[in-house]
Amino acid sequence: MISVLSLKGGVGKTSVTLGLAGAAQSRGLRTLVVDLDPQANATVVLDPAKIEFTANDVLADGRAGILSQAVVASGWGDGIGLVASERALEHRAVPEGEGNVRLRITMQGIQGYDLVLLDTPPALGELTRNALSASDLALVVTEPSLFALQGAQQALESIEVVRSYNLRLQVAGIVVNRVRPTSSEHRYRMAELALAYGDLLLQPPLPDRAVVQQAAGACTPIQHWRSPSGREVARILDSYLDRLLSVALDSGPLRSVH
Ligand SMILES: Nc1ncnc2c1ncn2[C@@H]1O[C@H](COP(=O)(O)OP(=O)(O)OP(=O)(O)O)[C@@H](O)[C@H]1O
Ligand SMILES: [Mg+2]
């Protein structure tokens, strides 16, 4: 179970989440995407035929294991399930004074997936803390900007807080997204991030490529885009998936989800 998070909006959390789901699908891994962002961007791109219950209903209910009843088939074909989001999830962001384990309880006993990806809203509030509390791995996404270092640092601090009560949680790394190697500003920020985070930075960074937007706009996995830039991005996402799976395996036997 992997949370994808960042403090800042629009840095590519949803694109990375969906890119990893597509990479997993190409390998035949069974994947569940849980959309915890009230903006519901991942839900729209995964294009399910019908939605009966959403993550909002799941969190409102709160019963152990109830999340599995909200899983629907995505429009991406075999092997990718979705727990959809909706605008009303925003109201769940109001603290209810019961800790951050509500989502985790609803996910108990979930079966049939090799990978669960949780897309989070652009804040480190209650929804993101619930995602982290339910996760084995946390993947931070950032951009090569002035605020990147500060944003990544705050995300790592939030992960650290959740680690005090979710002992399984590991930082899987930091994805730097939308990098333009020709930009001297980007090269400067990449060097700054590399100095601060070293091996935590996933290499290579994800380049800024129009195909990422085209794939989302067409509600298809980027892995279906056979252009050179589509293949380039798909290859990088595949290497990220390798890293996530190896961190998960290194941090002890994966809990059986089959
Ligand atoms: N590598 C990339 N190259 C080009 N465009 C990208 C790339 N990554 C993301 N984008 C585009 O940037 C925009 C924001 O990306 P995305 O929605 O994934 O960010 P987010 O962090 O999930 O945003 P939010 O915080 O609002 O949830 C989208 O239009 C997306 O298509
Ligand atoms: Mg998003």
mmCIF file of C-alpha atoms and ligand atoms in Angstrom:
data_model
loop_
_atom_site.group_PDB
_atom_site.id
_atom_site.type_symbol
_atom_site.label_atom_id
_atom_site.label_comp_id
_atom_site.label_asym_id
_atom_site.label_seq_id
_atom_site.Cartn_x
_atom_site.Cartn_y
_atom_site.Cartn_z
ATOM 1 C CA MET A 1 0.000 0.000 0.000
ATOM 2 C CA ILE A 2 1.605 3.180 -1.246
ATOM 3 C CA SER A 3 0.570 6.782 -0.542
ATOM 4 C CA VAL A 4 1.576 9.411 -3.083
ATOM 5 C CA LEU A 5 1.753 12.822 -1.445
ATOM 6 C CA SER A 6 2.986 16.407 -1.563
ATOM 7 C CA LEU A 7 2.261 19.549 0.317
ATOM 8 C CA LYS A 8 2.042 21.590 -2.838
ATOM 9 C CA GLY A 9 -0.731 21.312 -5.416
ATOM 10 C CA GLY A 10 -0.260 20.493 -9.064
ATOM 11 C CA VAL A 11 3.176 18.888 -8.800
ATOM 12 C CA GLY A 12 2.121 15.556 -10.313
ATOM 13 C CA LYS A 13 0.799 13.284 -7.534
ATOM 14 C CA THR A 14 -2.110 12.091 -9.656
ATOM 15 C CA SER A 15 0.030 11.712 -12.781
ATOM 16 C CA VAL A 16 2.568 9.625 -10.852
ATOM 17 C CA THR A 17 -0.161 7.536 -9.193
ATOM 18 C CA LEU A 18 -1.788 6.784 -12.537
ATOM 19 C CA GLY A 19 1.577 6.237 -14.212
ATOM 20 C CA LEU A 20 2.456 3.635 -11.587
ATOM 21 C CA ALA A 21 -0.959 1.992 -11.984
ATOM 22 C CA GLY A 22 -0.315 1.742 -15.735
ATOM 23 C CA ALA A 23 3.179 0.343 -15.127
ATOM 24 C CA ALA A 24 1.748 -2.261 -12.764
ATOM 25 C CA GLN A 25 -0.945 -3.189 -15.275
ATOM 26 C CA SER A 26 1.689 -3.715 -17.983
ATOM 27 C CA ARG A 27 3.367 -6.232 -15.676
ATOM 28 C CA GLY A 28 0.134 -8.032 -14.921
ATOM 29 C CA LEU A 29 0.003 -6.830 -11.308
ATOM 30 C CA ARG A 30 -3.457 -6.372 -9.850
ATOM 31 C CA THR A 31 -3.781 -2.802 -8.674
ATOM 32 C CA LEU A 32 -6.308 -0.817 -6.682
ATOM 33 C CA VAL A 33 -6.288 2.980 -6.861
ATOM 34 C CA VAL A 34 -7.930 4.721 -3.911
ATOM 35 C CA ASP A 35 -8.707 8.335 -4.798
ATOM 36 C CA LEU A 36 -8.605 10.383 -1.611
ATOM 37 C CA ASP A 37 -8.587 13.784 -3.292
ATOM 38 C CA PRO A 38 -11.953 15.626 -3.327
ATOM 39 C CA GLN A 39 -10.940 17.008 -6.732
ATOM 40 C CA ALA A 40 -11.402 13.419 -8.004
ATOM 41 C CA ASN A 41 -8.850 13.813 -10.826
ATOM 42 C CA ALA A 42 -7.696 10.188 -10.664
ATOM 43 C CA THR A 43 -11.333 9.064 -10.702
ATOM 44 C CA VAL A 44 -12.026 11.035 -13.885
ATOM 45 C CA VAL A 45 -8.963 9.690 -15.713
ATOM 46 C CA LEU A 46 -9.613 6.097 -14.613
ATOM 47 C CA ASP A 47 -13.040 6.537 -16.187
ATOM 48 C CA PRO A 48 -15.164 3.916 -14.407
ATOM 49 C CA ALA A 49 -18.454 2.921 -16.056
ATOM 50 C CA LYS A 50 -20.379 3.436 -12.839
ATOM 51 C CA ILE A 51 -19.784 4.549 -9.268
ATOM 52 C CA GLU A 52 -22.073 3.527 -6.452
ATOM 53 C CA PHE A 53 -20.049 4.350 -3.352
ATOM 54 C CA THR A 54 -17.056 6.653 -2.987
ATOM 55 C CA ALA A 55 -14.188 7.125 -0.551
ATOM 56 C CA ASN A 56 -16.423 9.679 1.128
ATOM 57 C CA ASP A 57 -19.090 7.018 1.808
ATOM 58 C CA VAL A 58 -16.384 4.643 3.030
ATOM 59 C CA LEU A 59 -15.005 7.165 5.533
ATOM 60 C CA ALA A 60 -18.475 8.218 6.628
ATOM 61 C CA ASP A 61 -19.339 4.577 7.344
ATOM 62 C CA GLY A 62 -16.026 3.612 8.929
ATOM 63 C CA ARG A 63 -16.763 -0.076 9.458
ATOM 64 C CA ALA A 64 -13.875 -2.547 9.290
ATOM 65 C CA GLY A 65 -13.367 -3.847 5.756
ATOM 66 C CA ILE A 66 -16.130 -1.722 4.220
ATOM 67 C CA LEU A 67 -13.826 -0.216 1.566
ATOM 68 C CA SER A 68 -13.977 -3.351 -0.585
ATOM 69 C CA GLN A 69 -17.667 -2.651 -1.205
ATOM 70 C CA ALA A 70 -16.776 0.650 -2.883
ATOM 71 C CA VAL A 71 -14.349 -0.886 -5.405
ATOM 72 C CA VAL A 72 -15.429 -0.525 -9.036
ATOM 73 C CA ALA A 73 -13.757 -1.595 -12.271
ATOM 74 C CA SER A 74 -11.817 1.214 -13.905
ATOM 75 C CA GLY A 75 -12.150 1.993 -17.589
ATOM 76 C CA TRP A 76 -8.495 0.992 -18.070
ATOM 77 C CA GLY A 77 -9.346 -2.654 -18.390
ATOM 78 C CA ASP A 78 -8.114 -5.689 -16.580
ATOM 79 C CA GLY A 79 -6.443 -5.517 -13.265
ATOM 80 C CA ILE A 80 -7.123 -1.935 -12.164
ATOM 81 C CA GLY A 81 -9.808 -1.340 -9.574
ATOM 82 C CA LEU A 82 -10.843 2.055 -8.232
ATOM 83 C CA VAL A 83 -12.337 3.505 -5.104
ATOM 84 C CA ALA A 84 -13.679 6.753 -6.521
ATOM 85 C CA SER A 85 -13.662 10.168 -4.938
ATOM 86 C CA GLU A 86 -16.211 12.958 -4.987
ATOM 87 C CA ARG A 87 -16.363 16.586 -3.961
ATOM 88 C CA ALA A 88 -18.151 15.801 -0.692
ATOM 89 C CA LEU A 89 -14.965 14.096 0.566
ATOM 90 C CA GLU A 90 -13.749 17.587 1.378
ATOM 91 C CA HIS A 91 -16.007 17.623 4.439
ATOM 92 C CA ARG A 92 -14.299 14.478 5.744
ATOM 93 C CA ALA A 93 -11.179 16.630 6.059
ATOM 94 C CA VAL A 94 -12.659 18.143 9.209
ATOM 95 C CA PRO A 95 -10.973 16.452 12.170
ATOM 96 C CA GLU A 96 -13.319 14.170 14.020
ATOM 97 C CA GLY A 97 -11.082 13.511 16.968
ATOM 98 C CA GLU A 98 -10.563 9.814 16.412
ATOM 99 C CA GLY A 99 -7.010 9.693 15.135
ATOM 100 C CA ASN A 100 -6.064 8.932 11.589
ATOM 101 C CA VAL A 101 -6.817 5.235 11.428
ATOM 102 C CA ARG A 102 -10.344 5.418 10.062
ATOM 103 C CA LEU A 103 -9.312 4.605 6.486
ATOM 104 C CA ARG A 104 -6.989 1.841 7.633
ATOM 105 C CA ILE A 105 -9.825 0.154 9.488
ATOM 106 C CA THR A 106 -12.047 0.297 6.406
ATOM 107 C CA MET A 107 -9.250 -1.349 4.360
ATOM 108 C CA GLN A 108 -8.902 -4.321 6.684
ATOM 109 C CA GLY A 109 -8.930 -7.689 4.965
ATOM 110 C CA ILE A 110 -8.801 -6.242 1.473
ATOM 111 C CA GLN A 111 -7.948 -9.038 -0.920
ATOM 112 C CA GLY A 112 -6.914 -9.668 -4.469
ATOM 113 C CA TYR A 113 -4.406 -6.868 -5.129
ATOM 114 C CA ASP A 114 -0.655 -6.851 -5.533
ATOM 115 C CA LEU A 115 -0.529 -3.093 -5.137
ATOM 116 C CA VAL A 116 -2.766 -0.426 -3.612
ATOM 117 C CA LEU A 117 -2.035 3.187 -4.617
ATOM 118 C CA LEU A 118 -3.537 6.048 -2.629
ATOM 119 C CA ASP A 119 -3.723 9.430 -4.360
ATOM 120 C CA THR A 120 -3.974 12.264 -1.840
ATOM 121 C CA PRO A 121 -5.058 15.930 -1.874
ATOM 122 C CA PRO A 122 -2.451 18.711 -1.984
ATOM 123 C CA ALA A 123 -2.241 19.141 1.776
ATOM 124 C CA LEU A 124 -0.911 17.211 4.717
ATOM 125 C CA GLY A 125 -4.252 17.258 6.504
ATOM 126 C CA GLU A 126 -6.501 14.538 7.802
ATOM 127 C CA LEU A 127 -7.072 12.736 4.485
ATOM 128 C CA THR A 128 -3.350 12.463 3.767
ATOM 129 C CA ARG A 129 -2.627 11.347 7.339
ATOM 130 C CA ASN A 130 -5.313 8.669 6.985
ATOM 131 C CA ALA A 131 -3.652 7.515 3.748
ATOM 132 C CA LEU A 132 -0.225 7.386 5.429
ATOM 133 C CA SER A 133 -1.630 5.516 8.415
ATOM 134 C CA ALA A 134 -2.887 2.811 6.059
ATOM 135 C CA SER A 135 0.305 2.574 3.977
ATOM 136 C CA ASP A 136 3.527 0.603 3.878
ATOM 137 C CA LEU A 137 5.276 3.129 1.661
ATOM 138 C CA ALA A 138 5.113 6.879 1.093
ATOM 139 C CA LEU A 139 6.213 8.439 -2.176
ATOM 140 C CA VAL A 140 6.762 12.203 -2.140
ATOM 141 C CA VAL A 141 6.338 14.171 -5.373
ATOM 142 C CA THR A 142 7.879 17.569 -5.949
ATOM 143 C CA GLU A 143 8.909 19.957 -8.723
ATOM 144 C CA PRO A 144 12.336 21.500 -9.280
ATOM 145 C CA SER A 145 11.272 24.903 -7.939
ATOM 146 C CA LEU A 146 12.234 27.276 -5.187
ATOM 147 C CA PHE A 147 9.604 25.724 -2.926
ATOM 148 C CA ALA A 148 10.496 22.130 -3.738
ATOM 149 C CA LEU A 149 13.003 21.626 -0.974
ATOM 150 C CA GLN A 150 10.786 23.139 1.697
ATOM 151 C CA GLY A 151 7.722 21.228 0.440
ATOM 152 C CA ALA A 152 9.572 17.915 0.328
ATOM 153 C CA GLN A 153 10.934 18.537 3.831
ATOM 154 C CA GLN A 154 7.462 19.186 5.225
ATOM 155 C CA ALA A 155 6.106 16.053 3.564
ATOM 156 C CA LEU A 156 8.930 13.998 5.082
ATOM 157 C CA GLU A 157 8.197 15.503 8.514
ATOM 158 C CA SER A 158 4.538 14.512 8.227
ATOM 159 C CA ILE A 159 5.561 10.977 7.299
ATOM 160 C CA GLU A 160 7.786 10.933 10.380
ATOM 161 C CA VAL A 161 4.845 11.925 12.612
ATOM 162 C CA VAL A 162 2.684 9.117 11.201
ATOM 163 C CA ARG A 163 5.579 6.669 11.590
ATOM 164 C CA SER A 164 5.258 7.103 15.343
ATOM 165 C CA TYR A 165 2.016 5.130 15.194
ATOM 166 C CA ASN A 166 2.323 3.274 11.869
ATOM 167 C CA LEU A 167 5.584 1.404 12.339
ATOM 168 C CA ARG A 168 5.345 -0.257 8.899
ATOM 169 C CA LEU A 169 5.536 3.040 7.051
ATOM 170 C CA GLN A 170 8.718 3.620 5.002
ATOM 171 C CA VAL A 171 9.715 6.547 2.817
ATOM 172 C CA ALA A 172 10.041 5.054 -0.671
ATOM 173 C CA GLY A 173 11.644 8.181 -2.091
ATOM 174 C CA ILE A 174 11.087 11.543 -3.723
ATOM 175 C CA VAL A 175 10.009 11.920 -7.353
ATOM 176 C CA VAL A 176 11.058 15.184 -8.972
ATOM 177 C CA ASN A 177 8.546 15.826 -11.730
ATOM 178 C CA ARG A 178 8.329 18.089 -14.792
ATOM 179 C CA VAL A 179 12.059 18.555 -15.067
ATOM 180 C CA ARG A 180 13.445 20.392 -18.092
ATOM 181 C CA PRO A 181 17.151 19.586 -18.316
ATOM 182 C CA THR A 182 17.668 22.629 -20.552
ATOM 183 C CA SER A 183 16.546 24.970 -17.757
ATOM 184 C CA SER A 184 19.446 26.210 -15.649
ATOM 185 C CA GLU A 185 17.013 26.912 -12.806
ATOM 186 C CA HIS A 186 15.874 23.259 -12.907
ATOM 187 C CA ARG A 187 19.461 22.010 -12.947
ATOM 188 C CA TYR A 188 20.234 24.205 -9.937
ATOM 189 C CA ARG A 189 17.182 22.919 -8.010
ATOM 190 C CA MET A 190 17.978 19.311 -8.922
ATOM 191 C CA ALA A 191 21.491 19.741 -7.543
ATOM 192 C CA GLU A 192 20.051 21.295 -4.381
ATOM 193 C CA LEU A 193 17.606 18.411 -3.937
ATOM 194 C CA ALA A 194 20.335 15.834 -4.624
ATOM 195 C CA LEU A 195 22.525 17.428 -1.964
ATOM 196 C CA ALA A 196 19.720 17.407 0.590
ATOM 197 C CA TYR A 197 18.217 13.985 -0.156
ATOM 198 C CA GLY A 198 20.853 11.915 -1.994
ATOM 199 C CA ASP A 199 19.593 8.395 -2.586
ATOM 200 C CA LEU A 200 16.044 9.308 -1.615
ATOM 201 C CA LEU A 201 15.657 11.016 -5.016
ATOM 202 C CA LEU A 202 14.330 8.603 -7.608
ATOM 203 C CA GLN A 203 16.539 8.657 -10.689
ATOM 204 C CA PRO A 204 16.110 9.726 -13.361
ATOM 205 C CA PRO A 205 13.613 12.520 -12.616
ATOM 206 C CA LEU A 206 10.396 12.652 -14.648
ATOM 207 C CA PRO A 207 10.743 15.051 -17.565
ATOM 208 C CA ASP A 208 8.173 17.628 -18.564
ATOM 209 C CA ARG A 209 6.387 15.979 -21.505
ATOM 210 C CA ALA A 210 3.121 16.918 -23.193
ATOM 211 C CA VAL A 211 2.270 13.219 -23.516
ATOM 212 C CA VAL A 212 1.560 13.110 -19.744
ATOM 213 C CA GLN A 213 -1.295 15.576 -20.276
ATOM 214 C CA GLN A 214 -2.420 13.915 -23.506
ATOM 215 C CA ALA A 215 -2.662 10.506 -21.865
ATOM 216 C CA ALA A 216 -4.698 11.924 -18.959
ATOM 217 C CA GLY A 217 -6.903 13.875 -21.346
ATOM 218 C CA ALA A 218 -7.660 10.707 -23.288
ATOM 219 C CA CYS A 219 -8.284 8.722 -20.044
ATOM 220 C CA THR A 220 -5.679 6.141 -21.060
ATOM 221 C CA PRO A 221 -2.526 4.774 -19.427
ATOM 222 C CA ILE A 222 0.603 6.528 -20.680
ATOM 223 C CA GLN A 223 1.958 3.044 -21.403
ATOM 224 C CA HIS A 224 -0.416 2.925 -24.404
ATOM 225 C CA TRP A 225 1.309 5.901 -26.033
ATOM 226 C CA ARG A 226 3.928 4.517 -28.358
ATOM 227 C CA SER A 227 5.591 7.859 -29.216
ATOM 228 C CA PRO A 228 9.243 8.274 -28.158
ATOM 229 C CA SER A 229 8.270 10.561 -25.269
ATOM 230 C CA GLY A 230 5.459 8.193 -24.205
ATOM 231 C CA ARG A 231 7.940 5.328 -24.123
ATOM 232 C CA GLU A 232 10.498 7.459 -22.282
ATOM 233 C CA VAL A 233 8.024 8.358 -19.507
ATOM 234 C CA ALA A 234 6.716 4.773 -19.328
ATOM 235 C CA ARG A 235 10.263 3.446 -18.945
ATOM 236 C CA ILE A 236 10.973 5.820 -16.066
ATOM 237 C CA LEU A 237 7.695 4.940 -14.322
ATOM 238 C CA ASP A 238 8.565 1.268 -14.699
ATOM 239 C CA SER A 239 11.905 1.889 -12.976
ATOM 240 C CA TYR A 240 10.058 3.677 -10.147
ATOM 241 C CA LEU A 241 7.782 0.663 -9.746
ATOM 242 C CA ASP A 242 10.873 -1.547 -9.487
ATOM 243 C CA ARG A 243 12.206 0.666 -6.723
ATOM 244 C CA LEU A 244 8.906 0.687 -4.819
ATOM 245 C CA LEU A 245 8.611 -3.083 -4.989
ATOM 246 C CA SER A 246 12.191 -3.573 -3.868
ATOM 247 C CA VAL A 247 11.790 -1.173 -0.904
ATOM 248 C CA ALA A 248 8.599 -3.021 0.040
ATOM 249 C CA LEU A 249 10.335 -6.402 -0.160
ATOM 250 C CA ASP A 250 13.413 -5.157 1.741
ATOM 251 C CA SER A 251 11.293 -3.860 4.583
ATOM 252 C CA GLY A 252 10.127 -7.333 5.457
ATOM 253 C CA PRO A 253 7.821 -9.933 4.009
ATOM 254 C CA LEU A 254 4.923 -8.319 2.195
ATOM 255 C CA ARG A 255 1.694 -8.980 3.947
ATOM 256 C CA SER A 256 -0.256 -11.467 1.934
ATOM 257 C CA VAL A 257 -3.074 -9.686 0.145
ATOM 258 C CA HIS A 258 -4.123 -12.602 -2.044
HETATM 259 N N1 LIG B 1 5.794 15.192 -16.302
HETATM 260 C C1 LIG B 1 4.820 15.988 -16.738
HETATM 261 N N2 LIG B 1 4.906 16.610 -17.934
HETATM 262 C C2 LIG B 1 3.923 17.433 -18.373
HETATM 263 N N3 LIG B 1 2.807 17.691 -17.684
HETATM 264 C C3 LIG B 1 2.660 17.106 -16.472
HETATM 265 C C4 LIG B 1 3.652 16.225 -15.943
HETATM 266 N N4 LIG B 1 3.223 15.801 -14.728
HETATM 267 C C5 LIG B 1 2.028 16.383 -14.512
HETATM 268 N N5 LIG B 1 1.687 17.166 -15.555
HETATM 269 C C6 LIG B 1 0.467 17.978 -15.692
HETATM 270 O O1 LIG B 1 0.455 18.914 -14.644
HETATM 271 C C7 LIG B 1 -0.864 19.083 -14.132
HETATM 272 C C8 LIG B 1 -0.869 18.737 -12.640
HETATM 273 O O2 LIG B 1 -0.531 17.361 -12.499
HETATM 274 P P1 LIG B 1 -1.304 16.431 -11.463
HETATM 275 O O3 LIG B 1 -2.767 16.636 -11.573
HETATM 276 O O4 LIG B 1 -0.766 15.065 -11.633
HETATM 277 O O5 LIG B 1 -0.759 17.071 -10.121
HETATM 278 P P2 LIG B 1 -1.303 16.834 -8.628
HETATM 279 O O6 LIG B 1 -0.132 17.010 -7.720
HETATM 280 O O7 LIG B 1 -2.048 15.570 -8.541
HETATM 281 O O8 LIG B 1 -2.305 18.069 -8.485
HETATM 282 P P3 LIG B 1 -3.305 18.313 -7.244
HETATM 283 O O9 LIG B 1 -2.443 18.802 -6.136
HETATM 284 O O10 LIG B 1 -4.253 19.365 -7.755
HETATM 285 O O11 LIG B 1 -3.954 17.007 -6.929
HETATM 286 C C9 LIG B 1 -1.757 18.172 -14.956
HETATM 287 O O12 LIG B 1 -2.321 18.919 -16.009
HETATM 288 C C10 LIG B 1 -0.795 17.142 -15.509
HETATM 289 O O13 LIG B 1 -1.233 16.575 -16.734
HETATM 290 MG MG MG B 2 -3.962 15.227 -7.862
#
